[in-house]
Tab-separated table of C-alpha atoms in Angstrom:
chain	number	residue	atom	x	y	z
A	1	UNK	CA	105.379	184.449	48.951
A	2	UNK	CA	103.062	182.596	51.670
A	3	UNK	CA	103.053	185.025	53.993
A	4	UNK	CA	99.262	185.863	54.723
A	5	UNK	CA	98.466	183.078	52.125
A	6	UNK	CA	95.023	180.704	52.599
A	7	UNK	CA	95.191	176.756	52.269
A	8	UNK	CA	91.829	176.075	50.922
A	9	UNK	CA	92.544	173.563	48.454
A	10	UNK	CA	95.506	171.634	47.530
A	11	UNK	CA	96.248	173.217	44.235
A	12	UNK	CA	96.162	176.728	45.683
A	13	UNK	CA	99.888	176.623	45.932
A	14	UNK	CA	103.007	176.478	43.048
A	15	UNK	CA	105.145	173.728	42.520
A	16	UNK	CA	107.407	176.028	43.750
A	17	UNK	CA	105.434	176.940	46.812
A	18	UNK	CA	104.656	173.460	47.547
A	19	UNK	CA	108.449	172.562	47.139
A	20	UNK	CA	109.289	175.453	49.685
A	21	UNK	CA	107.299	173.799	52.247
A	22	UNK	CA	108.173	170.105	52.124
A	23	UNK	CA	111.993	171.281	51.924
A	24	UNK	CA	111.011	173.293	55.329
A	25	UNK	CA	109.088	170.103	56.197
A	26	UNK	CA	112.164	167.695	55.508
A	27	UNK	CA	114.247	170.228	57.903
A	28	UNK	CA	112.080	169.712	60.557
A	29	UNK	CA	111.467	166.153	59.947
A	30	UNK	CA	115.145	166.369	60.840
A	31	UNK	CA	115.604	168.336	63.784
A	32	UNK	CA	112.637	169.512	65.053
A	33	UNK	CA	113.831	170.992	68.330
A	34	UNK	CA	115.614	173.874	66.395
A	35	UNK	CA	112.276	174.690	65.956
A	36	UNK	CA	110.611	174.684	68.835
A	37	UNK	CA	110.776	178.646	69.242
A	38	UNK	CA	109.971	179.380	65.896
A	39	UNK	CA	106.085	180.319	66.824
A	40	UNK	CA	106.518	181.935	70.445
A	41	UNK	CA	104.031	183.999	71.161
A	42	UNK	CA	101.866	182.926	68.478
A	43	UNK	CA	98.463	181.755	68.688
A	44	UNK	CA	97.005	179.164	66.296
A	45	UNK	CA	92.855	178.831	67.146
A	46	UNK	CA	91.537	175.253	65.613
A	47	UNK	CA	87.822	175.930	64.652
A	48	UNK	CA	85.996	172.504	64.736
A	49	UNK	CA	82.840	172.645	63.598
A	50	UNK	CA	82.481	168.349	63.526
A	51	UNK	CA	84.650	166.241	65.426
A	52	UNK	CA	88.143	164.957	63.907
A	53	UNK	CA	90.322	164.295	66.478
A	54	UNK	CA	93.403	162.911	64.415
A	55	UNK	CA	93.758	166.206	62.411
A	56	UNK	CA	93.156	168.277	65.151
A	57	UNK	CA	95.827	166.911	67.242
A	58	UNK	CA	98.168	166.933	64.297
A	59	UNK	CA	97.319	170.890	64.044
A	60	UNK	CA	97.650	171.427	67.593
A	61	UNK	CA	100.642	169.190	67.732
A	62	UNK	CA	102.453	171.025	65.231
A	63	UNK	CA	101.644	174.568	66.781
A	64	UNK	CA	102.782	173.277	70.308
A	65	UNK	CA	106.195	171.885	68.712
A	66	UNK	CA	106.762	175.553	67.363
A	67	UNK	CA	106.589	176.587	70.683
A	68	UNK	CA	102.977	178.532	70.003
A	69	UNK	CA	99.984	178.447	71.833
A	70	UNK	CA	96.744	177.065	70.947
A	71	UNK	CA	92.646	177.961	71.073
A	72	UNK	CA	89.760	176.768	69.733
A	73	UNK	CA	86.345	174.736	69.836
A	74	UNK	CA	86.640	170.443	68.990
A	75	UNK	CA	82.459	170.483	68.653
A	76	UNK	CA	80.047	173.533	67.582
A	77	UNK	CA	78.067	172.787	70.581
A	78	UNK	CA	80.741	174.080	73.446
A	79	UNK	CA	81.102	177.718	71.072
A	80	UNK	CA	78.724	180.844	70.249
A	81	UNK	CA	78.139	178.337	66.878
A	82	UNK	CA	75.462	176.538	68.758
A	83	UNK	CA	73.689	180.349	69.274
A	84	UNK	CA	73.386	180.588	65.455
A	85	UNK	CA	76.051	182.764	64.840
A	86	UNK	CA	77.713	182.639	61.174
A	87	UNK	CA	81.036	181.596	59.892
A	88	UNK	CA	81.940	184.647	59.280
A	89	UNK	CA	81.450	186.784	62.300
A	90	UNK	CA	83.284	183.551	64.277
A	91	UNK	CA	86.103	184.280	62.170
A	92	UNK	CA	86.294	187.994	62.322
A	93	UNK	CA	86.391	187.639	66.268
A	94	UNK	CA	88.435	184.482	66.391
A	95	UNK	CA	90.880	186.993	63.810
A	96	UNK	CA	91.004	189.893	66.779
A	97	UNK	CA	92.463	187.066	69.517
A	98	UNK	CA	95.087	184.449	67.217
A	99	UNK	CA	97.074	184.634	64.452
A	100	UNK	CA	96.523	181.937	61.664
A	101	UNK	CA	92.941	179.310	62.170
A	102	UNK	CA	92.565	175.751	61.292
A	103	UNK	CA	89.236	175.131	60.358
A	104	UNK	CA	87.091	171.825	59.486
A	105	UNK	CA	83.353	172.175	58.865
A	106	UNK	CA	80.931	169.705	57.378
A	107	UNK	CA	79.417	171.787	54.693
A	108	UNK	CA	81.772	172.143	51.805
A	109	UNK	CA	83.574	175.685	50.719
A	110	UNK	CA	83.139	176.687	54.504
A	111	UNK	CA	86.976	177.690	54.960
A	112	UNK	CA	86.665	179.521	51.759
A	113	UNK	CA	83.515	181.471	53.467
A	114	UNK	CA	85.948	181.864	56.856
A	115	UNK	CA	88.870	183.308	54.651
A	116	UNK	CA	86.454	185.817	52.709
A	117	UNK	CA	85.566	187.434	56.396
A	118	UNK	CA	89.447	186.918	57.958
A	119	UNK	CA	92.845	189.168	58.428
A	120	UNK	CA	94.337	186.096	58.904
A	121	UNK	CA	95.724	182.907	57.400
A	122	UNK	CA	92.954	180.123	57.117
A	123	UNK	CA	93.427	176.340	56.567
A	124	UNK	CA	91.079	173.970	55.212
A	125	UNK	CA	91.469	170.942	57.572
A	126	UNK	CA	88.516	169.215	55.643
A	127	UNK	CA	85.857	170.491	54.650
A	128	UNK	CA	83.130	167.260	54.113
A	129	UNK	CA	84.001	165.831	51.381
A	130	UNK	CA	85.252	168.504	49.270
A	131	UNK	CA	88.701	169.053	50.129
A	132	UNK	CA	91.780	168.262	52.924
A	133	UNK	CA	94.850	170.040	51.483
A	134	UNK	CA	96.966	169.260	54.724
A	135	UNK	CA	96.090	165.369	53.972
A	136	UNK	CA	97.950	166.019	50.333
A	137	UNK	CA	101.045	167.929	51.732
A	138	UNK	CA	101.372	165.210	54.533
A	139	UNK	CA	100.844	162.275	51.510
A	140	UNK	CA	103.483	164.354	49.694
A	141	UNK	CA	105.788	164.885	52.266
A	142	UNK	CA	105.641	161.214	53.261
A	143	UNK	CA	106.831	160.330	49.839
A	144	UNK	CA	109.472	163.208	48.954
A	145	UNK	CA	110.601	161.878	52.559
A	146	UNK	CA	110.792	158.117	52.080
A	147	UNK	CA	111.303	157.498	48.135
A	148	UNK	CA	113.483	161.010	47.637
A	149	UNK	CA	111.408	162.217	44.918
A	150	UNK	CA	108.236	162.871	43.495
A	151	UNK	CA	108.648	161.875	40.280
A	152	UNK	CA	109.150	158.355	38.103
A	153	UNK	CA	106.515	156.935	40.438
A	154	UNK	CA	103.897	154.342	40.117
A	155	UNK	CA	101.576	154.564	42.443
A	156	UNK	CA	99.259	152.518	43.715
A	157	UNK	CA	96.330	153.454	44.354
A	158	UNK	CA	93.491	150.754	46.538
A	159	UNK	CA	90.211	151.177	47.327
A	160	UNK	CA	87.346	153.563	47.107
A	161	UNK	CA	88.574	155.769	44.363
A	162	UNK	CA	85.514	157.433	43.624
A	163	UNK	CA	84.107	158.796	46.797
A	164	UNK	CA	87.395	158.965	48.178
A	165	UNK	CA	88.656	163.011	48.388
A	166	UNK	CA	92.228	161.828	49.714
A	167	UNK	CA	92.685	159.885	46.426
A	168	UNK	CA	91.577	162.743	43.903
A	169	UNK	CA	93.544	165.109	45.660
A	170	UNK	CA	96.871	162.889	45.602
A	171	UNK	CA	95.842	162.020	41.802
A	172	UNK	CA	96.055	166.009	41.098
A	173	UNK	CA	98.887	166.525	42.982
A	174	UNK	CA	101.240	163.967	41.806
A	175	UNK	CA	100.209	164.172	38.448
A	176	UNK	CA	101.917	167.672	38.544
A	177	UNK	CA	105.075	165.842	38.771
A	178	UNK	CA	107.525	163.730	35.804
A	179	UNK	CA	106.662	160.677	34.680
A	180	UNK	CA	104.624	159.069	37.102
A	181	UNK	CA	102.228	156.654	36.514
A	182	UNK	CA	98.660	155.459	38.204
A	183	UNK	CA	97.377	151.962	39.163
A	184	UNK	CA	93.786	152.424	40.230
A	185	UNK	CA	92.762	149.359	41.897
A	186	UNK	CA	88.902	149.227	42.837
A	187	UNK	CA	86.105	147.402	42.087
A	188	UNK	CA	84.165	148.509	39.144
A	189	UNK	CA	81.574	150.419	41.167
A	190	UNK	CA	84.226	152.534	43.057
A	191	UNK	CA	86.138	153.574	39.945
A	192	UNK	CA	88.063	156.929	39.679
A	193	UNK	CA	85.368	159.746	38.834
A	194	UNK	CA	85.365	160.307	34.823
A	195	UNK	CA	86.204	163.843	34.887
A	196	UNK	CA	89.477	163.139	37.228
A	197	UNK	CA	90.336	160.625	34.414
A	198	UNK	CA	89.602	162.926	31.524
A	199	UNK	CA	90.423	166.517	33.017
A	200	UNK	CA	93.628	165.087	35.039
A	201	UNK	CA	94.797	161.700	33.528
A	202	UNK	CA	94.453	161.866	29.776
A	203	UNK	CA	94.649	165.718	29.317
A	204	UNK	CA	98.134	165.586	31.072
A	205	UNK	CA	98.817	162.044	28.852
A	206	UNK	CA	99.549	160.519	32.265
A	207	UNK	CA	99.321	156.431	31.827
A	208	UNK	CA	97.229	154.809	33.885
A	209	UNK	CA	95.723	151.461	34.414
A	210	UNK	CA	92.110	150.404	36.020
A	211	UNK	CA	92.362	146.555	37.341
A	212	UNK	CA	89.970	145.401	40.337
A	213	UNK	CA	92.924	142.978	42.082
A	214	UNK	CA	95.516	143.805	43.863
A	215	UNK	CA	97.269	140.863	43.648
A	216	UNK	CA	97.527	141.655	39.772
A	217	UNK	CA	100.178	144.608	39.999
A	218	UNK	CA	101.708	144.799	43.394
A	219	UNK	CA	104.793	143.993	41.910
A	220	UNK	CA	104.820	146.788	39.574
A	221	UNK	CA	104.467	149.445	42.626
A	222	UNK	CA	106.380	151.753	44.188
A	223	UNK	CA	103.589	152.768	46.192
A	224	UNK	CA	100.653	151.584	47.184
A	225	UNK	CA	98.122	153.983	48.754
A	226	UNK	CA	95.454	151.894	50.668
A	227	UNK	CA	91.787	153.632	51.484
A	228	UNK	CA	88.737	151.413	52.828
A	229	UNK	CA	86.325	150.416	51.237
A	230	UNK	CA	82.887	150.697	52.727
A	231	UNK	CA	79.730	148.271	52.444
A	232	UNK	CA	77.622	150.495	52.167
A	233	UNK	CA	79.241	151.929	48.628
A	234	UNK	CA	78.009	148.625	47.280
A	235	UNK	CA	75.432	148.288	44.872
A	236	UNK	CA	74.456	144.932	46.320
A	237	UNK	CA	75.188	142.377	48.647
A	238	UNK	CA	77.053	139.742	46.286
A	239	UNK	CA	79.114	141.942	44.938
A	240	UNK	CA	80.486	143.036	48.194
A	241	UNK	CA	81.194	139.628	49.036
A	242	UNK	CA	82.510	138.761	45.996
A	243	UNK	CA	85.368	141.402	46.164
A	244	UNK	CA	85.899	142.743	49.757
A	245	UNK	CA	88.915	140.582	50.104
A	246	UNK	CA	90.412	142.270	47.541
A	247	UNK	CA	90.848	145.018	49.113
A	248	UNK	CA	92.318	144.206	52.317
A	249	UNK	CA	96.033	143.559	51.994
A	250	UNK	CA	98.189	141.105	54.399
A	251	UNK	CA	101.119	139.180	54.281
A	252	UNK	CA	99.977	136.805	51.278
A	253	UNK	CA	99.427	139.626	48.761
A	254	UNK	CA	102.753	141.481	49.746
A	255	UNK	CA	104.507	138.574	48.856
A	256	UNK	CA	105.349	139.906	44.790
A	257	UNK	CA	105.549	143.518	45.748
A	258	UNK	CA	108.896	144.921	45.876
A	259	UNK	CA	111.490	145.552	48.908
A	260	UNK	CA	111.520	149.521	48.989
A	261	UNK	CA	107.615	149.687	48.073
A	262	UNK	CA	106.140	151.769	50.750
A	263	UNK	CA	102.257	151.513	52.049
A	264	UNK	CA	100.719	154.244	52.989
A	265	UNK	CA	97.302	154.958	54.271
A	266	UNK	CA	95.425	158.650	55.466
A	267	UNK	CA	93.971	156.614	58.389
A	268	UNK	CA	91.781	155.809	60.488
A	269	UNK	CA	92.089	152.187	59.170
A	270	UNK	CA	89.460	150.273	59.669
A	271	UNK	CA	90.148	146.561	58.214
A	272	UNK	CA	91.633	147.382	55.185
A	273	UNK	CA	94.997	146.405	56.225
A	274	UNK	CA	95.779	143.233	58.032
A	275	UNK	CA	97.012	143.963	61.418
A	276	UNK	CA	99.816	141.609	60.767
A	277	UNK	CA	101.169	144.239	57.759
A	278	UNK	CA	102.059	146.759	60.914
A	279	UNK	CA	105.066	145.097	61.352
A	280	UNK	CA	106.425	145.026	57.896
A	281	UNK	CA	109.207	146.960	57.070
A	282	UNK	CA	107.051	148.569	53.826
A	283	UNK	CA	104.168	149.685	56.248
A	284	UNK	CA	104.589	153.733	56.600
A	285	UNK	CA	101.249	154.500	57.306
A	286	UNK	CA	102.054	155.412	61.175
A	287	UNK	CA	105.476	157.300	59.945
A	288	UNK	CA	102.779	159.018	57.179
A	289	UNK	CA	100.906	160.894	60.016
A	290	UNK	CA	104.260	162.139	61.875
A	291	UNK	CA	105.157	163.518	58.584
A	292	UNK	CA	101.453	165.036	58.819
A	293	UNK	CA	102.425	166.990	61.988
A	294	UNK	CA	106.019	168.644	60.282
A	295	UNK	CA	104.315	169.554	57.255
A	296	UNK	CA	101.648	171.295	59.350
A	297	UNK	CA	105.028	172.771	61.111
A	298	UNK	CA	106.014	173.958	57.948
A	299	UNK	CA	102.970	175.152	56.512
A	300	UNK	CA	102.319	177.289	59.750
A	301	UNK	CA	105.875	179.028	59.851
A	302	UNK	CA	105.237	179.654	56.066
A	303	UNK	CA	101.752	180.991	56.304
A	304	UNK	CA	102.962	183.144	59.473
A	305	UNK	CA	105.588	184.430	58.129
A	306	UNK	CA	107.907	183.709	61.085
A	307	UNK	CA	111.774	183.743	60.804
A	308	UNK	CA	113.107	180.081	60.226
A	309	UNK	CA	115.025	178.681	62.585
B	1	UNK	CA	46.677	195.744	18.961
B	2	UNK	CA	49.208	197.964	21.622
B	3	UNK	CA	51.922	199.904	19.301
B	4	UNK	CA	54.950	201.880	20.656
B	5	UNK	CA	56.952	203.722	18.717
B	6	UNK	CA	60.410	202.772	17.495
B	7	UNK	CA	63.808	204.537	19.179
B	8	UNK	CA	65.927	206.481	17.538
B	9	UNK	CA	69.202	206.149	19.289
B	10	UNK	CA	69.084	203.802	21.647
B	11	UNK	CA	69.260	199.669	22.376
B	12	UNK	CA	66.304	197.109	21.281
B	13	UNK	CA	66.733	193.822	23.737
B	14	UNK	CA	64.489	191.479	21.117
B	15	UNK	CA	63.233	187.897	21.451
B	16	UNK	CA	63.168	187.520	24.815
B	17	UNK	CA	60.859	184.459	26.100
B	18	UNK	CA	58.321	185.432	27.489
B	19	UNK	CA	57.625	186.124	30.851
B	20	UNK	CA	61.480	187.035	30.889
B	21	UNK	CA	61.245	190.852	30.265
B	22	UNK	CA	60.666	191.991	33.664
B	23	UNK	CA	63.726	189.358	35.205
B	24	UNK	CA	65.654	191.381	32.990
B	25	UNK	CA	64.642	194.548	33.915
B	26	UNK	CA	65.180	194.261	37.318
B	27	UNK	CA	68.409	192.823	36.866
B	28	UNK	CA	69.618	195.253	34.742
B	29	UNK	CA	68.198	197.992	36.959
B	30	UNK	CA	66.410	199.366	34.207
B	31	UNK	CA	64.672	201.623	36.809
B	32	UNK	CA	67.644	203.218	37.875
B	33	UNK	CA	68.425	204.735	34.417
B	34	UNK	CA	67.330	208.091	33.553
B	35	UNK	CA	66.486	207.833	30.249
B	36	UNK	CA	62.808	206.128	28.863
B	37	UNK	CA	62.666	202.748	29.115
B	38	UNK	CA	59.632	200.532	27.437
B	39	UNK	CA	58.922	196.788	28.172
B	40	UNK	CA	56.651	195.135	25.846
B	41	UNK	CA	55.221	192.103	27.469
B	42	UNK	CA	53.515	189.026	25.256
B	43	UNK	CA	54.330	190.457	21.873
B	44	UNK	CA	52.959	188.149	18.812
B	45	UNK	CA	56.443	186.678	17.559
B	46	UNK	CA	56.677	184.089	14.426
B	47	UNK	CA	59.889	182.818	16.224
B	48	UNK	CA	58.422	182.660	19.481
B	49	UNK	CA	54.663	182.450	19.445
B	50	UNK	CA	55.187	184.894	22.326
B	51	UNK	CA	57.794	187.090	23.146
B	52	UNK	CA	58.758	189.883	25.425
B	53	UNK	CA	61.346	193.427	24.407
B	54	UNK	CA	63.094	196.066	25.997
B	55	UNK	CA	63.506	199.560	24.548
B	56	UNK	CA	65.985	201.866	26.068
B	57	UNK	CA	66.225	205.217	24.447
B	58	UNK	CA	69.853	206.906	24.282
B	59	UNK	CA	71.559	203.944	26.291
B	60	UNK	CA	74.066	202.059	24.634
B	61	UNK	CA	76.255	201.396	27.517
B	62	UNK	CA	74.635	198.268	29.352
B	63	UNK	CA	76.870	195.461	30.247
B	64	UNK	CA	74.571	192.438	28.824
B	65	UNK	CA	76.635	189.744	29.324
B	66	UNK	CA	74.123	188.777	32.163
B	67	UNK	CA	71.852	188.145	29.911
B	68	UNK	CA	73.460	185.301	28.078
B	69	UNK	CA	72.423	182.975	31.082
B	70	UNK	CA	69.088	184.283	31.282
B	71	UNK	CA	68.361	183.343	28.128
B	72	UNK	CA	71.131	182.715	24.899
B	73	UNK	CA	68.878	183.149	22.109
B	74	UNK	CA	68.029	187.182	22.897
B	75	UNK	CA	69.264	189.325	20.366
B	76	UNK	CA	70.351	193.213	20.910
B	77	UNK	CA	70.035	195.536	18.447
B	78	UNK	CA	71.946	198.986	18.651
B	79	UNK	CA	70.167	201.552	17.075
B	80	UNK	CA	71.422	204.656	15.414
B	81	UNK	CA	69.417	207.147	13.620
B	82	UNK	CA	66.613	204.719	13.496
B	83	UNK	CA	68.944	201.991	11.676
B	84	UNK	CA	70.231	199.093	13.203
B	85	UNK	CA	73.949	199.533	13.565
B	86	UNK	CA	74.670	196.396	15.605
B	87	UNK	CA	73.395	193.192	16.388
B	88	UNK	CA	75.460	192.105	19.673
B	89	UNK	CA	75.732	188.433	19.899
B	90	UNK	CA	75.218	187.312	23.459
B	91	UNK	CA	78.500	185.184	25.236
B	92	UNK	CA	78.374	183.520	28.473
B	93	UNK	CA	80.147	185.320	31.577
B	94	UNK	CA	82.711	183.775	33.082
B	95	UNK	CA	81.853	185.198	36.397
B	96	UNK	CA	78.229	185.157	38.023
B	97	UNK	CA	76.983	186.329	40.876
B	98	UNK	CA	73.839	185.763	42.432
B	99	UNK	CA	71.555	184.595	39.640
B	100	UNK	CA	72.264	181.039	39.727
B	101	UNK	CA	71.960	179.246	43.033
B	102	UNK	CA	73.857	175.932	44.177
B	103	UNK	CA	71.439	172.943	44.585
B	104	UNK	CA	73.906	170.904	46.482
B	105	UNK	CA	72.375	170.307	50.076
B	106	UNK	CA	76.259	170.015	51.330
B	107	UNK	CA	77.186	173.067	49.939
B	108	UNK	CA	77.987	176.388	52.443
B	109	UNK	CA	75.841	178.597	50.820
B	110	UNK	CA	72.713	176.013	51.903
B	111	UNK	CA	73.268	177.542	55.510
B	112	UNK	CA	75.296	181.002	55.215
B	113	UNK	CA	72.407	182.617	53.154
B	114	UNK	CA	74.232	186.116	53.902
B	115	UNK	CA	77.220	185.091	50.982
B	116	UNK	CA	77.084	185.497	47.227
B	117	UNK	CA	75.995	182.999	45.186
B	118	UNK	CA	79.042	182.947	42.870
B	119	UNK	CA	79.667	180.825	39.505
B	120	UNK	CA	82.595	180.367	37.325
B	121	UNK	CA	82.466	179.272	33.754
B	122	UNK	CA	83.272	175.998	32.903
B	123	UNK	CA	82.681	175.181	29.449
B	124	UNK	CA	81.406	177.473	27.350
B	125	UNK	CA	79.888	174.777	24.752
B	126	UNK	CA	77.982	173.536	27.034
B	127	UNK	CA	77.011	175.989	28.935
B	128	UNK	CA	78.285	174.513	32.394
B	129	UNK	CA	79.189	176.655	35.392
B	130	UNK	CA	80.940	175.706	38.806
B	131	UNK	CA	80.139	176.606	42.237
B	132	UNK	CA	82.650	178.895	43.672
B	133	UNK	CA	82.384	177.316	47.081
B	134	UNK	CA	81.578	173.166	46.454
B	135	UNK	CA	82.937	173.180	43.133
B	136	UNK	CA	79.682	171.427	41.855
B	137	UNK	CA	79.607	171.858	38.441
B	138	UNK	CA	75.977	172.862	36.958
B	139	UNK	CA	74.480	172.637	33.293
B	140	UNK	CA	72.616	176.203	33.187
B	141	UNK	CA	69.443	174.526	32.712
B	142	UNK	CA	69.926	172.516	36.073
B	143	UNK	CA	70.283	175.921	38.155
């Protein structure tokens, strides 16, 4: 049951539970005018406490499309934060006026604070770089969407893989699934935390492989999940130089990867991916964030309890 | 030298570092209990050099697993008609609230000072705990 439920992290939810709301998602994903009632007379309030406009759209988006209404603060400065007040009187007031809150704070466990003080639903729409649970059911729902399964995958995964939340959350998630497998391409310094290798990987015996090229495996993938990689991650200067090409895939490096691969990427890109990718048929990455907006469809009409449509 | 009697019924908290006792005693809320309660502060020990103990007379009903963060090598000693009728070994709790506190600056609790501090057991061997909020995971002697 996810009536009432919290999102604070993304294994708070079943297999089950998280295969209720992608099916829901894939509905909408469908058809999502038969939904456009389902949240009338609803109010979802988005509680920003540091600027994100992407997810906040996405969440507003998806409460608008349900035919709800929307309230809320993009910046702590414009709201009674600014006067000191704490999380959790904001969220027992913001409680007496809406129904389910959205909230993304810079200090992490904040929405777990928020959901201690509140009646009502609360979703962790990042909270610094702790957790983004929404950015795992969208990365899910993108795949369950575009492969048809979550399972008997290798995946790709490019970039900063050790600072990189998005990645350890996907890691978790899909390793919950049959028989997939991990490519973690990064340069040595950016490797996949240890205890997400030892506590995820190798306890579930889940193979995986560590190489620093892309160019060295793209054929093997069925996905490939690109992050960026920042400068300033780098232990030095020569280094950086040495392997930041690596990490930015274009045409040339597609060229072994197969037809039905798909790219995907939590976005904002930066440079990691050649502008000239945009137009291949594998590049999903803009599809990836529509499916953000139905599974935050789906996870609202689950969380509220509303009839489906 | 200071000597106090020994209990009769009752619980002996021994080899407690020193310095410790009175931590304990407030934690435990030693002050809240009825019966007569003795710390012994700086006590010669050949384990210790120094040491500090509790006495609580007709008490047996204390939940110590506190204590097992505090400090693991304390020993209690149940005492029944002057004998010792139990040494209770000490085991980390998998819950804790508000004696450890999270060091990480990005953490919720650096800023909402109102919350509990709250810990989870991670690994018992090693004694590591995680924050409830951050998830930062802590060996005791870090926090």
């Amino acid at each position: 049951m996810l009536k009432g439920r919290h999102l604070l992290d993304p294994m708070d939810f079943s297999l089950e539970e998280i295969e209720e709301i992608l099916n829901l998602g894939e509905k909408i994903s469908k058809n999502p005018e038969k939904f456009s009632k389902a949240c009338q007379g609803k109010i979802l309030a988005t509680l920003f406490y540091e600027p994100s406009t992407r997810t906040r759209f996405s969440f507003e988006a998806a409460m608008l499309r349900l035919g709800g209404q929307v309230i809320g603060f993009s910046e702590p400065n414009s709201s009674s934060v600014a006067k000191g007040e704490s999380i959790a009187d904001t969220i027992r007031t913001i409680a007496c006026y809406a129904d389910i809150a959205v909230i993304r704070h810079p200090k992490e466990g904040a929405p777990r604070v928020a959901a201690m003080y509140s009646k009502i639903p609360v979703i962790n729409a990042g909270d610094g770089g702790h957790q983004h649970p929404t950015q795992t059911l969208t990365d899910l729902l993108t795949i369950k969407s575009l492969k048809g399964r979550l399972s008997n995958l290798t995946i790709g995964l490019c970039g900063d893989l050790k600072f990189g939340r998005t990645v350890h959350s996907l890691i978790k998630a899909m390793s919950r699934y049959k028989d997939n497998k991990f490519i973690l391409i990064s340069p040595k310094e950016l490797r996949v935390p240890d205890y997400i290798k030892r506590e995820v990987l190798q306890k579930n015996n889940i193979e995986f492989l560590e190489v620093e090229r892309i160019e060295d495996v793209i054929e093997k993938l069925d996905i490939l999940y690109m992050t960026r990689v920042q400068r300033e991650r780098f232990f030095n200067e020569e280094e950086y130089l040495r392997l930041k090409d690596s990490y930015i895939l274009d045409n040339s490096k597609l060229k072994n990867a197969k037809e039905d691969m798909i790219i995907l990427h939590p976005l904002p890109r930066v440079n990691e991916i050649a502008v000239e990718v945009d137009e291949d048929k594998r590049a999903k990455y803009f599809e990836q964030a529509k499916y953000g907006m139905f599974v935050r469809m789906a996870l609202i009409i689950k969380l509220l309890g509303v009839e489906e449509c | 030298m200071l000597t106090v009697n020994s209990i009769k019924n009752g619980i002996v908290i021994d080899h407690i570092k020193a310095g410790l006792g009175i931590k304990i005693f407030k934690i435990l809320e030693l002050d809240k209990i009825n019966s007569a309660v003795c710390l012994l502060m700086n006590v010669q020990s050949k384990k210790l050099g120094k040491k500090d103990i509790i006495k609580i007379e007709n008490v047996v009903d204390i939940d110590f697993t506190i204590l097992g963060i505090l400090d693991p090598n304390i020993t209690i000693n149940v005492i029944k008609d002057e004998v010792i009728v139990e040494k209770k070994k000490l085991k980390l709790p998998e819950r804790v609230e508000n004696i450890l506190r999270c060091k990480n600056p990005r953490c919720v609790t650096s800023i909402e000072k109102y919350i509990d501090q709250v810990f989870y057991l991670v690994d018992s061997k090693k004694g590591e705990y995680r924050c409830m909020y951050c998830d930062e995971i802590y060996a005791l002697s870090e926090v």
